[in-house]
Coordinates of C-alpha atoms in Angstrom, one line a residue:
Chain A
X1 CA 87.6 119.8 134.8
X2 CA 89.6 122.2 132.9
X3 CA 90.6 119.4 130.1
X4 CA 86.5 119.1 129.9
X5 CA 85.4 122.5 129.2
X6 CA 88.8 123.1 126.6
X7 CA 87.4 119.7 125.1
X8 CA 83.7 121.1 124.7
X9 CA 85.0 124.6 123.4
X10 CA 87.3 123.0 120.7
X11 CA 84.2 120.6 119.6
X12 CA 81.7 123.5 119.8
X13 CA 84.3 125.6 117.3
X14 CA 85.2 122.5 115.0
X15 CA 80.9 122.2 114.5
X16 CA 80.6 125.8 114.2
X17 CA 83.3 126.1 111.5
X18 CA 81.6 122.8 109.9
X19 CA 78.0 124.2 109.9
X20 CA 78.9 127.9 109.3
X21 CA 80.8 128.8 106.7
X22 CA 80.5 131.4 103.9
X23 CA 77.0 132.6 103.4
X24 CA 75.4 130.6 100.1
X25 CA 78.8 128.2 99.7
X26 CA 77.0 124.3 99.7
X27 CA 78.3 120.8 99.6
X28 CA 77.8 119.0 97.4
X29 CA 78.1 115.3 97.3
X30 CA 78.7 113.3 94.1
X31 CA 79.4 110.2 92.7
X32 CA 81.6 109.7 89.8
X33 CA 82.3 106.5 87.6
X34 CA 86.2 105.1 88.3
X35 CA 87.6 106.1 84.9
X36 CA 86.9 109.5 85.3
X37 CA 88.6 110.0 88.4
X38 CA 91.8 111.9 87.4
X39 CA 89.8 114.4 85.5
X40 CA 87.3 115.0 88.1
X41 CA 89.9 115.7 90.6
X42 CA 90.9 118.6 88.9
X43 CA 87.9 119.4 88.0
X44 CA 86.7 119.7 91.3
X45 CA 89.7 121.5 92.6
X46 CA 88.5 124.6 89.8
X47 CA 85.2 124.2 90.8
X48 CA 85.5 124.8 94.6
X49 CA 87.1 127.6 93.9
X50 CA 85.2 129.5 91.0
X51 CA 81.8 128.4 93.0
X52 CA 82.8 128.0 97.0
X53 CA 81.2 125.3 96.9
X54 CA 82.4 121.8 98.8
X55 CA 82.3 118.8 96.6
X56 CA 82.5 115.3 98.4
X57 CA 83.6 113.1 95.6
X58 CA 83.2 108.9 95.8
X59 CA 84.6 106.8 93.2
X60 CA 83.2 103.4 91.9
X61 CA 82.0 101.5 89.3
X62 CA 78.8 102.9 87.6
X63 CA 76.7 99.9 88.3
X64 CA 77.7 99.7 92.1
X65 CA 77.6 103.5 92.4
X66 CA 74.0 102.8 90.5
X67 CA 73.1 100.1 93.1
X68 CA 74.0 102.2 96.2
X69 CA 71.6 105.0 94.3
X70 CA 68.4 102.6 93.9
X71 CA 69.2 101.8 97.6
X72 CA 69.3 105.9 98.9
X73 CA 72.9 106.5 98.7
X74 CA 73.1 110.1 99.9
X75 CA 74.6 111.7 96.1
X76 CA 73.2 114.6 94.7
X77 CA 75.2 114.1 91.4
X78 CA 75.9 110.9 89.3
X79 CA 78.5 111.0 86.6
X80 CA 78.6 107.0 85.5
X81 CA 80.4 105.8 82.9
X82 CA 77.2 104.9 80.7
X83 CA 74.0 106.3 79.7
X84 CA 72.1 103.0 80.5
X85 CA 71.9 103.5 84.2
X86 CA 71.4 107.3 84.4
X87 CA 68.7 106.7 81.4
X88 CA 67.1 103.9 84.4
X89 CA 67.2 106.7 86.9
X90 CA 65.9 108.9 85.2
X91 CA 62.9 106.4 84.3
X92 CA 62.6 105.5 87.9
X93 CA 62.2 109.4 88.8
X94 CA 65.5 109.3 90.8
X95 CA 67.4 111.8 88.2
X96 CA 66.9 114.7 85.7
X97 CA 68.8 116.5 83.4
X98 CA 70.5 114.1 81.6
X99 CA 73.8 114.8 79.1
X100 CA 76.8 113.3 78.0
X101 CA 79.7 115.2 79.5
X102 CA 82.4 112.7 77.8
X103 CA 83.1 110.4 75.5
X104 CA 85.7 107.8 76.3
X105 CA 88.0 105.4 74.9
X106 CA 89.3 102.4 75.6
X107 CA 92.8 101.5 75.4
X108 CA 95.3 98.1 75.8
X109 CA 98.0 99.4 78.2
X110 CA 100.9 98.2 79.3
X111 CA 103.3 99.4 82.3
X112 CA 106.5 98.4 79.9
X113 CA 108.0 101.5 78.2
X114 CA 106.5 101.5 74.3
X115 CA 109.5 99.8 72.0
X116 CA 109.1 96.6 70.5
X117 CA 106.7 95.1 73.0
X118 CA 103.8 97.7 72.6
X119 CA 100.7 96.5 72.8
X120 CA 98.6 96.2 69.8
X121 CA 96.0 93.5 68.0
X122 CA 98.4 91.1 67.4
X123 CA 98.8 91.4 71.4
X124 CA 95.5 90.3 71.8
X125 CA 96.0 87.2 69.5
X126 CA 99.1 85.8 69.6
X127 CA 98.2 85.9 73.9
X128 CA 101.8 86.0 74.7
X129 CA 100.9 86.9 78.2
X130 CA 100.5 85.6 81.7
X131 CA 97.6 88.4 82.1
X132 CA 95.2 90.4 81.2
X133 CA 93.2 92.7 83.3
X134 CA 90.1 94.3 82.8
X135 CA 86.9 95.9 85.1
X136 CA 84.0 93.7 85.6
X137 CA 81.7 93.9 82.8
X138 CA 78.6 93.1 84.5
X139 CA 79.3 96.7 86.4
X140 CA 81.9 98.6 84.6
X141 CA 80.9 99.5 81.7
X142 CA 84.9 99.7 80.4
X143 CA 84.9 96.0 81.2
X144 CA 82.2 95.9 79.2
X145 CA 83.5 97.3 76.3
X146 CA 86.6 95.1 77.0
X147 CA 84.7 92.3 76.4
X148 CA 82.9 93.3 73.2
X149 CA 86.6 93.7 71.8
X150 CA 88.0 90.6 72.7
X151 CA 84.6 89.0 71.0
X152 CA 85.2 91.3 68.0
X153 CA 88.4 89.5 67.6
X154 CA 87.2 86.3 68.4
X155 CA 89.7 86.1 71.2
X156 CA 87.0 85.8 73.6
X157 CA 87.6 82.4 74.4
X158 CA 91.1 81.5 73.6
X159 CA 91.9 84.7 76.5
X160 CA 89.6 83.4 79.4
X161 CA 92.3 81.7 81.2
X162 CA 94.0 84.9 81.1
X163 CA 91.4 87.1 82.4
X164 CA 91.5 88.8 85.9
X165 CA 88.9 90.8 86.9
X166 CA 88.8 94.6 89.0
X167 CA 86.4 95.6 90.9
X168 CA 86.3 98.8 88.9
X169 CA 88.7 100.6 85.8
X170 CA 90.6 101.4 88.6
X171 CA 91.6 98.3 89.9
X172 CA 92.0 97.0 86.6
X173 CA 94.6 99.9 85.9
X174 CA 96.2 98.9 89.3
X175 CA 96.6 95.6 88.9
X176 CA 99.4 96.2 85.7
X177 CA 100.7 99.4 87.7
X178 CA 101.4 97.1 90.1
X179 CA 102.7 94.2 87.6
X180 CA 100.9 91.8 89.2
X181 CA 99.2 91.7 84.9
X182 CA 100.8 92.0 82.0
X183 CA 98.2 94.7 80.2
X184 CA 94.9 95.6 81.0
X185 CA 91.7 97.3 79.4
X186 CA 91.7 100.6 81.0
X187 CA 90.4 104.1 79.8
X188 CA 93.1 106.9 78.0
X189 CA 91.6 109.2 80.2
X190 CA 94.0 106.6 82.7
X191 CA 96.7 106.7 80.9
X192 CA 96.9 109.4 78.8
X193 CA 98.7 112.2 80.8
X194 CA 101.0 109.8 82.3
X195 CA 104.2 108.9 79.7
X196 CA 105.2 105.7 82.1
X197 CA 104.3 102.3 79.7
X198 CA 102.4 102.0 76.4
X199 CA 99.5 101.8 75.4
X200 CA 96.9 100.6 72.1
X201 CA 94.2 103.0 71.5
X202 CA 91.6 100.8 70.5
X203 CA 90.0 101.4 67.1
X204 CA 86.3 102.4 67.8
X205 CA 84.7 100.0 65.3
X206 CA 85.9 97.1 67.9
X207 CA 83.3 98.3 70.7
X208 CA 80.3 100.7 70.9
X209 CA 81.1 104.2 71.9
X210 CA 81.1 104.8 75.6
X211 CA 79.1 108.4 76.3
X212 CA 79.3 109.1 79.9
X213 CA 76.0 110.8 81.3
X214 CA 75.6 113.2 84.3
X215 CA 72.2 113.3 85.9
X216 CA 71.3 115.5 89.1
X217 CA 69.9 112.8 91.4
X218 CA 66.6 113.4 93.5
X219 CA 68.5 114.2 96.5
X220 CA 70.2 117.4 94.7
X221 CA 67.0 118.8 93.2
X222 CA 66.6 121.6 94.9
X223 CA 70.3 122.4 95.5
X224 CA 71.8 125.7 93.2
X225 CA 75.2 124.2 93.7
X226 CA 73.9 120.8 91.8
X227 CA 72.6 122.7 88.9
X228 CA 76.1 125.1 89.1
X229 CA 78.3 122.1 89.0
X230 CA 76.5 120.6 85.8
X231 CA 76.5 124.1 84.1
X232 CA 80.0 124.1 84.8
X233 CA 81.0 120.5 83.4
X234 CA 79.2 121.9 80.0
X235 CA 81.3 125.2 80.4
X236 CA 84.2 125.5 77.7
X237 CA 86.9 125.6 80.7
X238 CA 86.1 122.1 82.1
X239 CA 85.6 120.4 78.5
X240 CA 88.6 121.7 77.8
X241 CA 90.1 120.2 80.9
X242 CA 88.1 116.4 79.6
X243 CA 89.4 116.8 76.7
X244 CA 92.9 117.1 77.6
X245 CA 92.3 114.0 79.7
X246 CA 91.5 111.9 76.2
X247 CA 87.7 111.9 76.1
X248 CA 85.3 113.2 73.3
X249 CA 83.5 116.3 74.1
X250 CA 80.7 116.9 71.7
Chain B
X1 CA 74.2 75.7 87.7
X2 CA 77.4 74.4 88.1
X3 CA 79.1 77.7 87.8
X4 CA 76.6 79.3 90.7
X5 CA 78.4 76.3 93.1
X6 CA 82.0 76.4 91.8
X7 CA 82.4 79.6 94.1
X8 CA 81.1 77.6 97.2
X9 CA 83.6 74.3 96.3
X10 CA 86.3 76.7 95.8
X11 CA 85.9 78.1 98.9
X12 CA 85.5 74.9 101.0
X13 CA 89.1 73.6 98.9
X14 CA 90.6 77.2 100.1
X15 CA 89.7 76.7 103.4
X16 CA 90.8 73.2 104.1
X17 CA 94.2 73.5 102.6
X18 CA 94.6 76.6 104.6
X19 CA 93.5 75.0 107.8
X20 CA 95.6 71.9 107.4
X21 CA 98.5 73.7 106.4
X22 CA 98.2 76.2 109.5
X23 CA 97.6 72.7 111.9
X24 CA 101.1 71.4 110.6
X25 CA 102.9 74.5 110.7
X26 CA 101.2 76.2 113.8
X27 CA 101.2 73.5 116.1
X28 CA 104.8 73.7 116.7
X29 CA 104.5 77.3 116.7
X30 CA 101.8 76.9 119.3
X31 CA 104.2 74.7 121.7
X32 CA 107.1 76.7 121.2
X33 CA 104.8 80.4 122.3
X34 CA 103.5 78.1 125.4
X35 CA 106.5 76.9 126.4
X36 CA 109.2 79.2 125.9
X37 CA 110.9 81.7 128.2
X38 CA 112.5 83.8 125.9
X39 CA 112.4 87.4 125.7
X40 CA 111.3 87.6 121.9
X41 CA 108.6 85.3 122.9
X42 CA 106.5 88.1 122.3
X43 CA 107.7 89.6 119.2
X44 CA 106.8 86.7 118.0
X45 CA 103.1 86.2 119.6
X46 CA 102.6 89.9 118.4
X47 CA 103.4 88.8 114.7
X48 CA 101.2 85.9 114.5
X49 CA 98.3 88.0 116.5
X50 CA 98.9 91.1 114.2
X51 CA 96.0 89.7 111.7
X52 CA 93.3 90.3 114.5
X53 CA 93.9 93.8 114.3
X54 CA 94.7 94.7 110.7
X55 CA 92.4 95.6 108.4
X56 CA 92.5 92.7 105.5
X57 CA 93.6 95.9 103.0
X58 CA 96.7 96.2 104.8
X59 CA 97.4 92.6 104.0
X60 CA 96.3 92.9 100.7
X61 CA 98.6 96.0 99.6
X62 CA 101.3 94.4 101.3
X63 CA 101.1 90.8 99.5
X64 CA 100.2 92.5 96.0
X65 CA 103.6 94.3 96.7
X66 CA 105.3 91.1 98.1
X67 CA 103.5 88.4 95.1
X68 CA 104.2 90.8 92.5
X69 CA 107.1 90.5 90.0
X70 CA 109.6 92.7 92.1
X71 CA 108.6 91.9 95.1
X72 CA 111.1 89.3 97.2
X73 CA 108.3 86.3 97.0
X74 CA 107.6 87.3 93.4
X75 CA 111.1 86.7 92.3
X76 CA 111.6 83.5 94.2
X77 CA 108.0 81.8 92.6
X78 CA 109.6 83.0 89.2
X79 CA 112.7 81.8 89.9
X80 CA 111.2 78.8 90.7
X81 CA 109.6 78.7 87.3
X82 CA 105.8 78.9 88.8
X83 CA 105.4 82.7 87.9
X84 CA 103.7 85.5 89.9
X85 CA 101.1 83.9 92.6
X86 CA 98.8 86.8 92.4
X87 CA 95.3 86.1 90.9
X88 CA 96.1 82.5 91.5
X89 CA 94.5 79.8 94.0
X90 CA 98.0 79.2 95.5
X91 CA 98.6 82.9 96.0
X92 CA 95.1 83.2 97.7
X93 CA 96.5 80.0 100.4
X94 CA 99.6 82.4 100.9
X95 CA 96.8 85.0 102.0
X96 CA 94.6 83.0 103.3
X97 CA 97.2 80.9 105.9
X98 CA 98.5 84.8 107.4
X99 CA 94.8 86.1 107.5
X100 CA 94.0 83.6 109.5
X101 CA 96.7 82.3 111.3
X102 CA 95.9 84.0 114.6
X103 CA 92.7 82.1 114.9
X104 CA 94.8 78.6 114.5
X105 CA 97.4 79.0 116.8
X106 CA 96.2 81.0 119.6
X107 CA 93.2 78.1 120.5
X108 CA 95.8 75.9 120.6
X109 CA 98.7 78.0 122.6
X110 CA 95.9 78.5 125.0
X111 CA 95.1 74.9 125.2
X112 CA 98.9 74.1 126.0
X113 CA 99.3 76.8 128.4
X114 CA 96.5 75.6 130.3
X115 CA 98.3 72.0 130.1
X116 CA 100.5 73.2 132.5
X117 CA 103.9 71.6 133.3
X118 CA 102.5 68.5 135.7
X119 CA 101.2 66.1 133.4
X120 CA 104.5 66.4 131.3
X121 CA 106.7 65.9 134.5
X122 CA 104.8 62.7 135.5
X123 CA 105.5 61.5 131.7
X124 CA 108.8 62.4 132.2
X125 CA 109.3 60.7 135.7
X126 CA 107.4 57.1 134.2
X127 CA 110.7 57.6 131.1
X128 CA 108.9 59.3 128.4
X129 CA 110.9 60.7 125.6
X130 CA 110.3 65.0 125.1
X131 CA 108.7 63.2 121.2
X132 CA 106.4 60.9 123.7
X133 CA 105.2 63.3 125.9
X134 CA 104.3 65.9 123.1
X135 CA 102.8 63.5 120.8
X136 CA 100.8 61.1 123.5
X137 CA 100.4 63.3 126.5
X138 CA 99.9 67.1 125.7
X139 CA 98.3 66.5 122.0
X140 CA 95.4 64.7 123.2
X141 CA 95.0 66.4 126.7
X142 CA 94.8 69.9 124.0
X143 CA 92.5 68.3 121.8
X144 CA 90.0 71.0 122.2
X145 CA 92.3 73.9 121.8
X146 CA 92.8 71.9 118.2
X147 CA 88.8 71.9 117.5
X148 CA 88.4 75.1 118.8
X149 CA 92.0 76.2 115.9
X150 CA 90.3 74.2 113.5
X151 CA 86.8 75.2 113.4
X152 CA 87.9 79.0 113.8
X153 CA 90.7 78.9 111.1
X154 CA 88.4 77.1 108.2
X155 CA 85.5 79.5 109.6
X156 CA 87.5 82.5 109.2
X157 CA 89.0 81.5 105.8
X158 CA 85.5 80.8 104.6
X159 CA 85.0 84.4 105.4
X160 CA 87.4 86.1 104.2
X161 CA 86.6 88.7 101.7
X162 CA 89.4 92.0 101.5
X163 CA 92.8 90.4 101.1
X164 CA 90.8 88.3 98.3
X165 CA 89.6 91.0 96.8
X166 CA 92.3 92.5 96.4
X167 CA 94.7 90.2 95.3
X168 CA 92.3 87.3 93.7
X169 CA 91.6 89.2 90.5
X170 CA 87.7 87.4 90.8
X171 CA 88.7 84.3 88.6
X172 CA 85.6 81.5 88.2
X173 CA 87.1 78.4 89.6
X174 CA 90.5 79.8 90.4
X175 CA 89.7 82.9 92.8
X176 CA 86.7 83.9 92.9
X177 CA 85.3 83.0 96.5
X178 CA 82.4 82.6 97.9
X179 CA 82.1 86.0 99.3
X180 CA 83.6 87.8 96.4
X181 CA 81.0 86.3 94.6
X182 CA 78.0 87.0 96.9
X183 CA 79.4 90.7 96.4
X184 CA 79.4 90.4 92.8
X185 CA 76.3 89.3 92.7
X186 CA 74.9 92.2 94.7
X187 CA 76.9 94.9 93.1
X188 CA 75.3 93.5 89.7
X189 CA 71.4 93.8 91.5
X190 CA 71.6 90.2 91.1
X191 CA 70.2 89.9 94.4
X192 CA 67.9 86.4 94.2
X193 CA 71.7 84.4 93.6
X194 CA 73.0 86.7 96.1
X195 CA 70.2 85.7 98.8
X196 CA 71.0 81.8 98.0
X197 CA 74.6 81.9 99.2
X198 CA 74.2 84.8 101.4
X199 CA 71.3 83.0 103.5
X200 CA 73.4 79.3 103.1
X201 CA 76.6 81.2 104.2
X202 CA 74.5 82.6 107.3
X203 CA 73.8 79.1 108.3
X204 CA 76.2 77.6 107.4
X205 CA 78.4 79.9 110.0
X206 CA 75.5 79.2 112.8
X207 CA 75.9 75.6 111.9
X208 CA 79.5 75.5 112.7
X209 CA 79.9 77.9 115.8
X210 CA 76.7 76.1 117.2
X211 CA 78.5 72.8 116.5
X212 CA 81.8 73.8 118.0
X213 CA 80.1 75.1 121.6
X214 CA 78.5 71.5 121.7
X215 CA 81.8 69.6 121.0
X216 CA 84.0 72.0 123.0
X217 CA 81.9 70.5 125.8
X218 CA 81.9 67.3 125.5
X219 CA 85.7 67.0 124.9
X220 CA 87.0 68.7 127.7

């Protein structure tokens, strides 16, 4: 009997902690494309505590994150890897207030230290490699960019054998970390604060320019903290903090 | 069209090479968890039955670690001058044949458990040999326990999605599955090829369990 009411006291505090805290402090749930991730991490570690405010973060690849959207995924903010999908949103009345917070870039990395094996275009097509990893095109747009490379160089077809997809950037980047591939297609913003391996920043002319769009989604409408958190991922501090990460601010 | 059924043939190859490879090596297996009266007897059972219980990521970490180019099976395939197995249809058997090896051997443990020890001690008394008695007196008299291993362990395979996914890399004709590509397929709001394999996977798994309750019957 004792064990029950101790049991009902300790649930009643942990739901009164969880429903109650600081007067206007939110949460705030949103969903950000995989390449991003690093950056958002800190990111949201200064914004919780400039604002109060709880983020919930979930990480995917834009189109499945955009799929779960269309199907009522409980996000108040979207921050995909594209502008196509939060452009559809937007069209569908599911989003507003559409920018590009980053642009990013895609490099050819390798987990081997930089030497005389760093990665480069001759890489690419001389394909003296078991292989190459890179994010689903059809839902990442990094993959998709990957793709427009290796047709650039016409080593679209000579590579297939050689391709192995991720479900996202950031399997992609895990499947070299993890040396199960040789190099990958991942974004700098992956690799760039991390001095492990070597990469080949992709000149831009090989692949259309990846802006990254936020949109507030339906669902955070009519939350201040939504609003808050956009303002602050235009503020000088946090584009600072994406540009340190590799990406294009402007 | 071809490429919308390669994922389905893959599948079907994936699954009967693991299920004939997990009837050769889990038979014996089987036998020796009925039979013996050893004290790690369990150890072992709890091994084989571990895949019942752990999420397919566990499995997947764990072989990406183990297939990779340090890991102990990494270095012995590249020894062996065959490369890394990850991404590979080989590699997916070696993931394939520990996901489901539980539902192989225990059917068939089961089946010689419930043998019991009389019809091998009348063998024995009309001078069958221990090979004679295995091979023409508790083999056939387990026959279900096989159907039931069989049925479950190509079932099972068929549906097998995490440790794929994590260490199949989604290659057309090499890795990517049947359910890997039903996800794909969804994740890319592709969802009219989605509904074809999704609704012929649903049958098809009604088909079969339906199928094994009516044989179970009828061979016992």
């Amino acid at each position: 009997m004792h064990g029950k009411t101790h049991f009902i006291a300790t649930a009643a505090l942990a739901l009164w902690l969880s429903v109650a805290p600081t007067a206007d402090a939110a949460e705030l749930r949103v969903a950000v494309a995989a390449n991003f991730t690093a950056a958002m991490q800190t990111l949201a570690e200064r914004f919780q505590q400039l604002s109060g405010h709880r983020l919930r973060v979930s990480y995917g690849s834009t189109g499945k994150l955009y799929a779960q959207i269309l199907q009522g995924a409980p996000f108040d903010v979207f921050l995909a890897a594209d502008q196509r999908r939060p452009r559809l949103l937007q069209q569908q009345g599911l989003a507003s207030g559409r920018f590009t917070y980053a642009t990013g870039r895609l490099v050819l990395w390798s987990a081997r230290q930089a030497g005389a094996t760093s990665p480069g275009e001759h890489t690419l097509t001389e394909a003296r490699f078991h292989k190459l990893a890179l994010a689903n095109p059809k839902t990442a747009p990094y993959g998709a960019a990957a793709v427009s490379v290796m047709r650039k160089l016409g080593v679209e077809r000579r590579l297939r054998d050689k391709r192995v997809t991720g479900e996202s950037v950031a399997q992609a980047y895990q499947f070299v970390a993890s040396g199960n591939a040789d190099l990958g297609f991942v974004a700098l913003a992956q690799v760039a604060l991390d001095d492990s391996g070597s990469y080949w920043l992709i000149p831009q002319a090989l692949y259309p320019p990846i802006h990254q769009d936020a949109v507030v989604l339906k669902r955070g409408d009519a939350k201040p903290a939504a609003t808050e958190f956009l303002a602050y991922l235009r503020s000088r501090a946090a584009r600072d903090v994406i540009a340190r990460y590799g990406y294009g601010t402007d | 069209m071809e490429a919308y059924w390669e994922p389905v043939w893959l599948t079907l190859k994936l699954a009967a090479v693991t299920t004939l490879i997990l009837l050769v090596a889990g038979t014996p297996l089987a036998w020796w968890l009925a039979k013996s009266r050893n004290w790690w007897r369990d150890l072992i059972g709890s091994l084989v039955a571990l895949p019942l219980v752990l999420p397919p990521t566990v499995l997947g970490f764990y072989l990406l670690l183990l297939l990779g180019p340090a890991g102990p099976i990494g270095r012995l395939t590249q020894g062996l001058g065959w490369g890394t197995l990850a991404f590979t249809f080989p590699g997916l058997v070696v993931g394939s044949v520990l996901y489901s090896l539980p539902f192989v051997v225990q059917p068939i443990r089961n089946a010689f458990e419930a043998l019991g020890e009389r019809p091998l001690e009348v063998a024995a008394t009309l001078r069958a040999s221990p090979v004679q008695r295995f091979f023409d007196v508790a083999l056939p008299l387990a026959r279900s326990g096989f159907l039931t291993g069989a049925v479950l362990g190509f079932a099972h395979t068929v549906g097998e999605f995490g440790v794929v996914l994590m260490i199949g890399g989604n290659i057309p004709g090499e890795t990517k599955v049947l359910s890997v590509a039903i996800y794909d397929h969804v994740e890319a709001l592709e969802w009219g090829q989605a509904h074809w394999l999704a609704g012929g996977m649903l049958l098809f798994s009604f088909v079969v369990i339906f199928a094994m309750y009516r044989m179970e019957k009828r061979w016992r």
